[in-house]
Amino acid sequence: MMLEGIAELPLHQGHVPAWLANIMKRLAKAILEIMVEEFGPDKVVERFSNPLWFQAFNNVIGMDWDSSGSTTVTTGILKEVTWRNPELGFLVLGGKGRSARRVPEEIPYTIELLGLNSDTGKKLEKVSRIVAKVDSAMLQDNYTLYHHSLFVSENGVWAIVQQGMNLKQGMARRYHWFQDTSFYEDPHKAVAGVKHDLVLNLVSRGSGKARKTILDLAKENPNEIINEYSSLFNKLRGQREILSYITPSRTGRIKFEHVNKIAVYEPLPLPKYLLEKLRRTYEMQPKNLDDLLVIRGIGSKTIRALALISDLIYNEPPSTNDPVDTPYDPFIYAYAIGGKDGVPYPVNKNDAEKIIETLEDIIFSAKIGRKEKLLAIKKLSKIKIRFRITY
């Protein structure tokens, strides 16, 4: 089920009441136990890298079917359930806001609980940092990251779910990653959402030459780069150099037919600000994009400036396409127990309890040796059919 991508969701207000949160935890735990028994923890982690399956899981446990909270609340529920039940064979790290920055602190505990080696821990920490940088600096789509969760199995299989917010449009966008994907060439597949203009997409297959140029620029003498950048910066602000009145041909290298795309790169960093970043990068001499992105202080503004130089001076423009595919609506799964905000109907506590008891009974039967996996699946199918008829 190698499917990663982006899901786009509106921002909702409100909170999950305690009684519903308890139902969501019990239901999530029951479903996860059956899935681990049936598929193993590696496959469960892989499922969460699928934005469509993630949304369906969110709907089944009773969270709003279309809100930004379907990411933050669901991963919060999953984190609590997995850490309280490490026997599931996988853990969820990170979360919203400050919790997102705690992933490096949580990795050592994860390694200990899951029995992984220290090399895996170092790899996970690097992966977490690079994926966050890619979706904030290499893909600049006007969504600011505020949520980052790392899923790790007992075999070291990982997935990442992170979310960005666009306050102007009142929308959140979710990014899904799985370990076998490329970091820098079309990492988002089966993308669900709404297309936007003015996107700087340096992880597009069509941005290969731009990525190479940016890496080359980062290893060059920063003073030379700043001279070029300052010239472009002034032109984009409507200023003209004195020499341009004497030798107009001096500007011939700059292809102004690209200027109509410059809105993609705004706001641009000041040359003085950029020089400090480039000096640090020049001293580090990054060998690849991984090395470049993990340099302290290298973020969206620096990458944006280097992309501008790549485009206007060296004629290696990056892609401006938003990596969004056809939207998909897993709304039918919201009919399992209802939703927090009453869509498609309010959560019925008694019905939810019956479903949880049925699932827990299946799990208990499996644990005492009478697995009867096919029978368990049939029971789940009957539950689904019964609730479709009732509601």
Short mmCIF file of C-alpha atoms in Angstrom, two decimals:
data_model
loop_
_atom_site.label_atom_id
_atom_site.label_comp_id
_atom_site.label_asym_id
_atom_site.label_seq_id
_atom_site.Cartn_x
_atom_site.Cartn_y
_atom_site.Cartn_z
CA MET A 1 0.00 0.00 0.00
CA MET A 2 2.71 2.43 -1.12
CA LEU A 3 0.65 5.59 -1.16
CA GLU A 4 1.76 8.92 0.23
CA GLY A 5 0.55 12.44 -0.35
CA ILE A 6 -1.19 15.53 0.92
CA ALA A 7 -4.67 16.02 2.38
CA GLU A 8 -6.25 19.46 2.72
CA LEU A 9 -8.66 20.27 5.56
CA PRO A 10 -10.48 23.36 6.91
CA LEU A 11 -9.59 24.77 10.34
CA HIS A 12 -12.24 23.96 12.95
CA GLN A 13 -12.70 25.34 16.46
CA GLY A 14 -13.74 23.39 19.55
CA HIS A 15 -12.37 20.46 21.50
CA VAL A 16 -13.06 16.77 22.04
CA PRO A 17 -15.14 16.13 25.20
CA ALA A 18 -13.60 13.71 27.72
CA TRP A 19 -16.25 11.01 27.20
CA LEU A 20 -15.70 11.01 23.44
CA ALA A 21 -11.90 11.04 23.82
CA ASN A 22 -12.20 7.91 25.94
CA ILE A 23 -14.32 6.20 23.27
CA MET A 24 -11.83 7.23 20.56
CA LYS A 25 -8.90 5.77 22.53
CA ARG A 26 -10.65 2.47 23.20
CA LEU A 27 -11.88 2.15 19.63
CA ALA A 28 -8.47 3.08 18.19
CA LYS A 29 -6.75 0.54 20.46
CA ALA A 30 -9.19 -2.21 19.47
CA ILE A 31 -8.78 -1.53 15.75
CA LEU A 32 -4.99 -1.35 16.03
CA GLU A 33 -4.81 -4.64 17.95
CA ILE A 34 -6.79 -6.42 15.25
CA MET A 35 -4.67 -4.85 12.49
CA VAL A 36 -1.40 -5.76 14.22
CA GLU A 37 -2.67 -9.32 14.70
CA GLU A 38 -3.71 -9.52 11.04
CA PHE A 39 -0.94 -7.58 9.23
CA GLY A 40 1.88 -6.88 11.71
CA PRO A 41 3.12 -3.49 12.97
CA ASP A 42 5.16 -2.68 9.84
CA LYS A 43 2.07 -2.73 7.64
CA VAL A 44 0.10 -0.69 10.17
CA VAL A 45 2.77 2.03 10.06
CA GLU A 46 2.65 1.90 6.27
CA ARG A 47 -1.13 2.36 6.28
CA PHE A 48 -0.79 5.70 8.08
CA SER A 49 1.42 6.98 5.24
CA ASN A 50 -1.69 6.85 3.06
CA PRO A 51 -3.63 10.14 3.47
CA LEU A 52 -6.89 8.52 2.39
CA TRP A 53 -6.64 5.61 4.80
CA PHE A 54 -5.57 7.97 7.60
CA GLN A 55 -8.70 10.08 7.03
CA ALA A 56 -10.92 6.99 7.01
CA PHE A 57 -9.39 5.83 10.31
CA ASN A 58 -10.02 9.28 11.75
CA ASN A 59 -13.67 9.10 10.67
CA VAL A 60 -14.19 5.62 12.09
CA ILE A 61 -13.08 6.60 15.61
CA GLY A 62 -15.49 9.56 15.69
CA MET A 63 -13.40 12.65 14.88
CA ASP A 64 -14.70 15.34 12.49
CA TRP A 65 -14.58 13.97 8.96
CA ASP A 66 -13.13 17.13 7.35
CA SER A 67 -11.34 19.25 9.97
CA SER A 68 -7.69 20.05 10.68
CA GLY A 69 -8.22 18.31 14.03
CA SER A 70 -8.45 15.01 12.18
CA THR A 71 -4.66 15.18 12.08
CA THR A 72 -3.78 16.66 15.47
CA VAL A 73 -6.42 14.82 17.52
CA THR A 74 -6.02 11.48 15.75
CA THR A 75 -2.23 11.43 16.04
CA GLY A 76 -2.58 12.53 19.67
CA ILE A 77 -4.92 9.60 20.33
CA LEU A 78 -2.56 7.24 18.50
CA LYS A 79 0.43 8.51 20.46
CA GLU A 80 -1.26 7.90 23.82
CA VAL A 81 -2.53 4.46 22.81
CA THR A 82 0.80 3.25 21.41
CA TRP A 83 2.92 4.49 24.32
CA ARG A 84 0.54 2.91 26.83
CA ASN A 85 0.55 -0.32 24.82
CA PRO A 86 4.07 -0.81 23.40
CA GLU A 87 3.21 -4.46 22.78
CA LEU A 88 1.45 -3.22 19.63
CA GLY A 89 4.92 -3.08 18.11
CA PHE A 90 4.96 0.55 16.99
CA LEU A 91 5.03 4.03 18.55
CA VAL A 92 3.94 7.52 17.50
CA LEU A 93 6.28 10.41 18.35
CA GLY A 94 5.92 14.19 18.18
CA GLY A 95 2.62 15.99 17.69
CA LYS A 96 1.38 19.57 17.53
CA GLY A 97 3.42 22.70 18.29
CA ARG A 98 6.04 22.12 20.96
CA SER A 99 5.40 18.38 20.86
CA ALA A 100 6.63 18.34 17.26
CA ARG A 101 10.04 19.59 18.40
CA ARG A 102 10.31 16.83 21.00
CA VAL A 103 10.85 14.06 18.45
CA PRO A 104 14.66 14.00 18.99
CA GLU A 105 14.07 13.69 22.76
CA GLU A 106 11.57 10.85 22.30
CA ILE A 107 13.68 8.79 19.89
CA PRO A 108 16.00 7.31 22.61
CA TYR A 109 12.97 6.08 24.58
CA THR A 110 11.52 4.68 21.35
CA ILE A 111 14.74 2.79 20.63
CA GLU A 112 14.66 1.31 24.13
CA LEU A 113 10.98 0.32 24.11
CA LEU A 114 11.05 -1.21 20.63
CA GLY A 115 14.47 -2.83 20.98
CA LEU A 116 16.06 -0.97 18.07
CA ASN A 117 19.78 -0.18 17.73
CA SER A 118 21.45 3.21 18.12
CA ASP A 119 22.17 3.50 14.38
CA THR A 120 18.44 3.32 13.70
CA GLY A 121 17.94 6.10 16.23
CA LYS A 122 20.40 8.37 14.41
CA LYS A 123 18.72 7.57 11.10
CA LEU A 124 15.27 8.40 12.48
CA GLU A 125 16.46 11.72 13.87
CA LYS A 126 17.96 12.70 10.51
CA VAL A 127 14.84 11.59 8.63
CA SER A 128 12.62 13.64 10.93
CA ARG A 129 14.69 16.79 10.38
CA ILE A 130 14.99 16.42 6.60
CA VAL A 131 11.31 15.66 5.98
CA ALA A 132 10.31 18.71 8.02
CA LYS A 133 12.77 20.85 6.04
CA VAL A 134 11.58 19.51 2.69
CA ASP A 135 7.93 20.41 3.31
CA SER A 136 8.83 23.86 4.63
CA ALA A 137 11.78 24.90 2.44
CA MET A 138 11.91 22.73 -0.68
CA LEU A 139 8.12 22.79 -1.13
CA GLN A 140 6.85 26.30 -0.38
CA ASP A 141 3.08 26.30 -0.79
CA ASN A 142 2.04 28.99 1.73
CA TYR A 143 1.34 26.42 4.46
CA THR A 144 3.40 26.80 7.64
CA LEU A 145 4.19 23.53 9.42
CA TYR A 146 2.91 23.28 12.98
CA HIS A 147 2.48 19.52 13.42
CA HIS A 148 4.97 16.67 12.95
CA SER A 149 4.47 13.03 13.96
CA LEU A 150 6.87 10.14 13.39
CA PHE A 151 5.50 6.56 13.31
CA VAL A 152 8.10 3.84 14.04
CA SER A 153 7.69 0.05 14.12
CA GLU A 154 9.70 -2.52 16.06
CA ASN A 155 11.58 -3.30 12.83
CA GLY A 156 12.52 0.33 12.23
CA VAL A 157 9.90 0.93 9.53
CA TRP A 158 8.87 4.60 9.65
CA ALA A 159 6.21 6.97 8.35
CA ILE A 160 5.74 10.70 8.96
CA VAL A 161 2.51 12.69 9.12
CA GLN A 162 2.88 16.45 9.33
CA GLN A 163 0.52 19.35 8.81
CA GLY A 164 0.79 22.97 7.70
CA MET A 165 -1.59 25.87 8.20
CA ASN A 166 -2.68 28.67 5.85
CA LEU A 167 -4.38 31.26 8.04
CA LYS A 168 -5.48 33.46 5.13
CA GLN A 169 -7.51 30.66 3.58
CA GLY A 170 -8.43 28.99 6.87
CA MET A 171 -7.12 25.66 5.62
CA ALA A 172 -4.69 23.00 6.83
CA ARG A 173 -2.74 20.68 4.55
CA ARG A 174 -1.44 17.29 5.61
CA TYR A 175 1.76 15.72 4.27
CA HIS A 176 2.38 11.95 4.40
CA TRP A 177 5.73 10.18 4.02
CA PHE A 178 6.88 6.56 3.97
CA GLN A 179 10.42 5.25 4.24
CA ASP A 180 10.81 3.99 0.66
CA THR A 181 10.04 7.35 -0.94
CA SER A 182 12.50 9.79 -2.50
CA PHE A 183 13.06 12.98 -0.50
CA TYR A 184 13.67 15.22 -3.49
CA GLU A 185 11.88 13.88 -6.54
CA ASP A 186 8.09 13.74 -6.52
CA PRO A 187 7.79 12.39 -2.95
CA HIS A 188 4.05 13.16 -2.77
CA LYS A 189 1.78 10.76 -4.64
CA ALA A 190 -2.06 10.42 -4.76
CA VAL A 191 -2.28 13.96 -3.41
CA ALA A 192 -5.72 15.05 -2.19
CA GLY A 193 -6.55 18.73 -1.89
CA VAL A 194 -7.19 21.96 -3.77
CA LYS A 195 -4.61 23.29 -6.23
CA HIS A 196 -3.02 26.67 -5.52
CA ASP A 197 -0.95 29.08 -7.56
CA LEU A 198 2.37 30.61 -6.50
CA VAL A 199 4.04 27.41 -5.33
CA LEU A 200 7.80 26.91 -5.27
CA ASN A 201 8.15 23.17 -5.85
CA LEU A 202 11.80 22.12 -5.68
CA VAL A 203 10.88 18.47 -5.11
CA SER A 204 9.24 18.14 -8.51
CA ARG A 205 10.91 15.89 -11.09
CA GLY A 206 11.05 19.00 -13.28
CA SER A 207 13.21 20.85 -10.72
CA GLY A 208 16.21 18.52 -11.03
CA LYS A 209 18.49 21.07 -12.71
CA ALA A 210 17.38 23.80 -10.32
CA ARG A 211 18.23 21.58 -7.33
CA LYS A 212 21.73 20.96 -8.75
CA THR A 213 22.26 24.68 -9.38
CA ILE A 214 21.13 25.56 -5.85
CA LEU A 215 23.58 23.05 -4.35
CA ASP A 216 26.39 24.40 -6.55
CA LEU A 217 25.57 27.98 -5.53
CA ALA A 218 25.65 27.02 -1.86
CA LYS A 219 29.28 25.89 -2.26
CA GLU A 220 30.44 29.03 -4.10
CA ASN A 221 32.03 32.17 -2.68
CA PRO A 222 29.10 33.97 -1.01
CA ASN A 223 30.36 37.45 -1.94
CA GLU A 224 29.95 36.69 -5.65
CA ILE A 225 26.47 35.29 -5.10
CA ILE A 226 25.44 38.32 -3.08
CA ASN A 227 26.56 40.68 -5.86
CA GLU A 228 24.28 38.88 -8.30
CA TYR A 229 21.46 38.64 -5.79
CA SER A 230 21.69 42.32 -4.82
CA SER A 231 21.32 43.27 -8.47
CA LEU A 232 18.23 41.10 -8.83
CA PHE A 233 16.84 42.24 -5.48
CA ASN A 234 17.04 45.91 -6.53
CA LYS A 235 15.50 45.25 -9.94
CA LEU A 236 12.57 43.41 -8.40
CA ARG A 237 12.00 46.35 -6.07
CA GLY A 238 11.87 48.72 -9.04
CA GLN A 239 15.36 50.20 -8.53
CA ARG A 240 17.94 50.70 -11.29
CA GLU A 241 21.70 50.61 -11.04
CA ILE A 242 23.63 53.74 -12.08
CA LEU A 243 25.64 51.71 -14.60
CA SER A 244 22.44 50.59 -16.31
CA TYR A 245 22.05 54.13 -17.69
CA ILE A 246 25.54 53.95 -19.21
CA THR A 247 25.65 50.33 -20.36
CA PRO A 248 22.10 49.00 -20.77
CA SER A 249 23.43 45.74 -22.21
CA ARG A 250 24.72 44.87 -18.73
CA THR A 251 21.25 43.55 -17.90
CA GLY A 252 21.16 41.29 -20.95
CA ARG A 253 21.94 38.17 -18.91
CA ILE A 254 18.72 38.44 -16.95
CA LYS A 255 15.73 36.95 -18.70
CA PHE A 256 12.87 39.17 -17.65
CA GLU A 257 10.29 36.98 -19.33
CA HIS A 258 10.51 35.02 -16.04
CA VAL A 259 9.59 38.05 -13.93
CA ASN A 260 5.90 37.19 -14.04
CA LYS A 261 6.74 34.23 -11.76
CA ILE A 262 8.65 36.26 -9.18
CA ALA A 263 5.63 36.43 -6.88
CA VAL A 264 6.42 32.80 -6.09
CA TYR A 265 9.57 33.84 -4.26
CA GLU A 266 8.19 36.72 -2.15
CA PRO A 267 9.03 37.84 0.43
CA LEU A 268 12.74 37.75 -0.40
CA PRO A 269 15.46 37.98 2.27
CA LEU A 270 17.63 41.11 2.40
CA PRO A 271 21.12 40.66 0.88
CA LYS A 272 22.78 41.33 4.26
CA TYR A 273 20.66 38.65 5.93
CA LEU A 274 21.37 36.18 3.15
CA LEU A 275 25.15 36.79 3.24
CA GLU A 276 25.38 35.52 6.82
CA LYS A 277 23.57 32.30 5.88
CA LEU A 278 25.66 31.72 2.78
CA ARG A 279 28.93 32.24 4.64
CA ARG A 280 27.97 29.49 7.08
CA THR A 281 26.98 27.24 4.17
CA TYR A 282 30.21 27.96 2.28
CA GLU A 283 32.26 26.94 5.32
CA MET A 284 30.33 23.66 5.60
CA GLN A 285 30.66 22.79 1.86
CA PRO A 286 27.56 20.52 1.72
CA LYS A 287 28.02 17.44 -0.47
CA ASN A 288 24.31 16.92 -1.11
CA LEU A 289 20.89 18.36 -0.33
CA ASP A 290 20.71 16.43 2.94
CA ASP A 291 23.85 18.22 4.15
CA LEU A 292 22.51 21.58 2.96
CA LEU A 293 19.12 21.32 4.65
CA VAL A 294 20.44 20.26 8.05
CA ILE A 295 22.74 23.31 8.28
CA ARG A 296 21.46 25.50 11.09
CA GLY A 297 19.64 28.58 9.77
CA ILE A 298 19.08 27.29 6.23
CA GLY A 299 15.35 27.54 5.71
CA SER A 300 12.71 28.71 3.29
CA LYS A 301 14.08 32.25 2.76
CA THR A 302 17.59 31.09 1.85
CA ILE A 303 16.31 28.36 -0.46
CA ARG A 304 13.90 30.86 -2.05
CA ALA A 305 16.75 33.29 -2.77
CA LEU A 306 18.94 30.57 -4.29
CA ALA A 307 16.01 29.40 -6.42
CA LEU A 308 15.59 32.97 -7.70
CA ILE A 309 19.25 33.16 -8.73
CA SER A 310 19.01 29.73 -10.37
CA ASP A 311 16.01 30.91 -12.38
CA LEU A 312 16.87 34.45 -13.45
CA ILE A 313 20.65 34.27 -13.82
CA TYR A 314 21.40 30.66 -14.73
CA ASN A 315 18.09 29.98 -16.50
CA GLU A 316 17.35 26.86 -14.43
CA PRO A 317 13.81 27.58 -13.20
CA PRO A 318 12.18 25.36 -10.57
CA SER A 319 8.72 23.92 -10.93
CA THR A 320 5.81 26.11 -9.81
CA ASN A 321 3.23 23.30 -9.84
CA ASP A 322 1.33 22.47 -6.68
CA PRO A 323 1.68 18.68 -6.13
CA VAL A 324 -2.06 18.10 -5.75
CA ASP A 325 -4.01 15.29 -7.41
CA THR A 326 -7.74 14.51 -7.52
CA PRO A 327 -9.53 14.94 -4.18
CA TYR A 328 -10.92 11.81 -2.56
CA ASP A 329 -13.66 11.72 0.06
CA PRO A 330 -13.61 8.85 2.59
CA PHE A 331 -16.75 10.33 4.19
CA ILE A 332 -18.58 6.97 4.29
CA TYR A 333 -16.39 5.91 7.23
CA ALA A 334 -17.87 8.74 9.29
CA TYR A 335 -21.05 6.61 9.50
CA ALA A 336 -19.33 4.07 11.77
CA ILE A 337 -20.16 5.90 15.03
CA GLY A 338 -20.86 9.48 13.88
CA GLY A 339 -18.71 12.58 14.33
CA LYS A 340 -17.71 15.00 17.10
CA ASP A 341 -19.58 17.91 15.51
CA GLY A 342 -22.66 15.86 14.71
CA VAL A 343 -21.83 15.08 11.08
CA PRO A 344 -23.23 12.84 9.64
CA TYR A 345 -24.94 12.39 13.03
CA PRO A 346 -23.92 12.85 16.68
CA VAL A 347 -21.87 10.09 18.27
CA ASN A 348 -24.15 7.66 20.13
CA LYS A 349 -22.24 6.54 23.22
CA ASN A 350 -24.18 3.28 23.65
CA ASP A 351 -23.71 2.22 20.03
CA ALA A 352 -20.01 3.07 20.22
CA GLU A 353 -19.67 0.96 23.37
CA LYS A 354 -21.28 -2.02 21.60
CA ILE A 355 -18.84 -1.73 18.70
CA ILE A 356 -15.87 -1.50 21.07
CA GLU A 357 -17.08 -4.52 23.08
CA THR A 358 -17.43 -6.54 19.87
CA LEU A 359 -13.91 -5.63 18.76
CA GLU A 360 -12.45 -6.33 22.20
CA ASP A 361 -14.18 -9.73 22.23
CA ILE A 362 -12.57 -10.57 18.87
CA ILE A 363 -9.18 -9.54 20.23
CA PHE A 364 -9.66 -11.58 23.42
CA SER A 365 -10.59 -14.65 21.39
CA ALA A 366 -7.48 -14.24 19.28
CA LYS A 367 -5.21 -13.85 22.31
CA ILE A 368 -6.40 -17.05 24.00
CA GLY A 369 -5.57 -19.09 20.93
CA ARG A 370 -8.85 -19.15 18.96
CA LYS A 371 -7.72 -16.63 16.34
CA GLU A 372 -10.38 -17.36 13.73
CA LYS A 373 -9.14 -14.46 11.61
CA LEU A 374 -11.61 -14.91 8.78
CA LEU A 375 -14.51 -15.04 11.22
CA ALA A 376 -13.30 -11.83 12.87
CA ILE A 377 -13.25 -10.04 9.53
CA LYS A 378 -16.76 -11.26 8.76
CA LYS A 379 -17.97 -9.92 12.12
CA LEU A 380 -16.51 -6.51 11.29
CA SER A 381 -18.29 -6.56 7.93
CA LYS A 382 -21.62 -7.28 9.63
CA ILE A 383 -21.13 -4.35 11.99
CA LYS A 384 -20.53 -2.06 9.01
CA ILE A 385 -23.66 -3.29 7.22
CA ARG A 386 -25.86 -3.01 10.34
CA PHE A 387 -24.97 0.61 10.92
CA ARG A 388 -25.51 1.54 7.30
CA ILE A 389 -29.06 0.21 7.57
CA THR A 390 -29.77 1.81 10.97
CA TYR A 391 -28.67 5.28 9.95
#
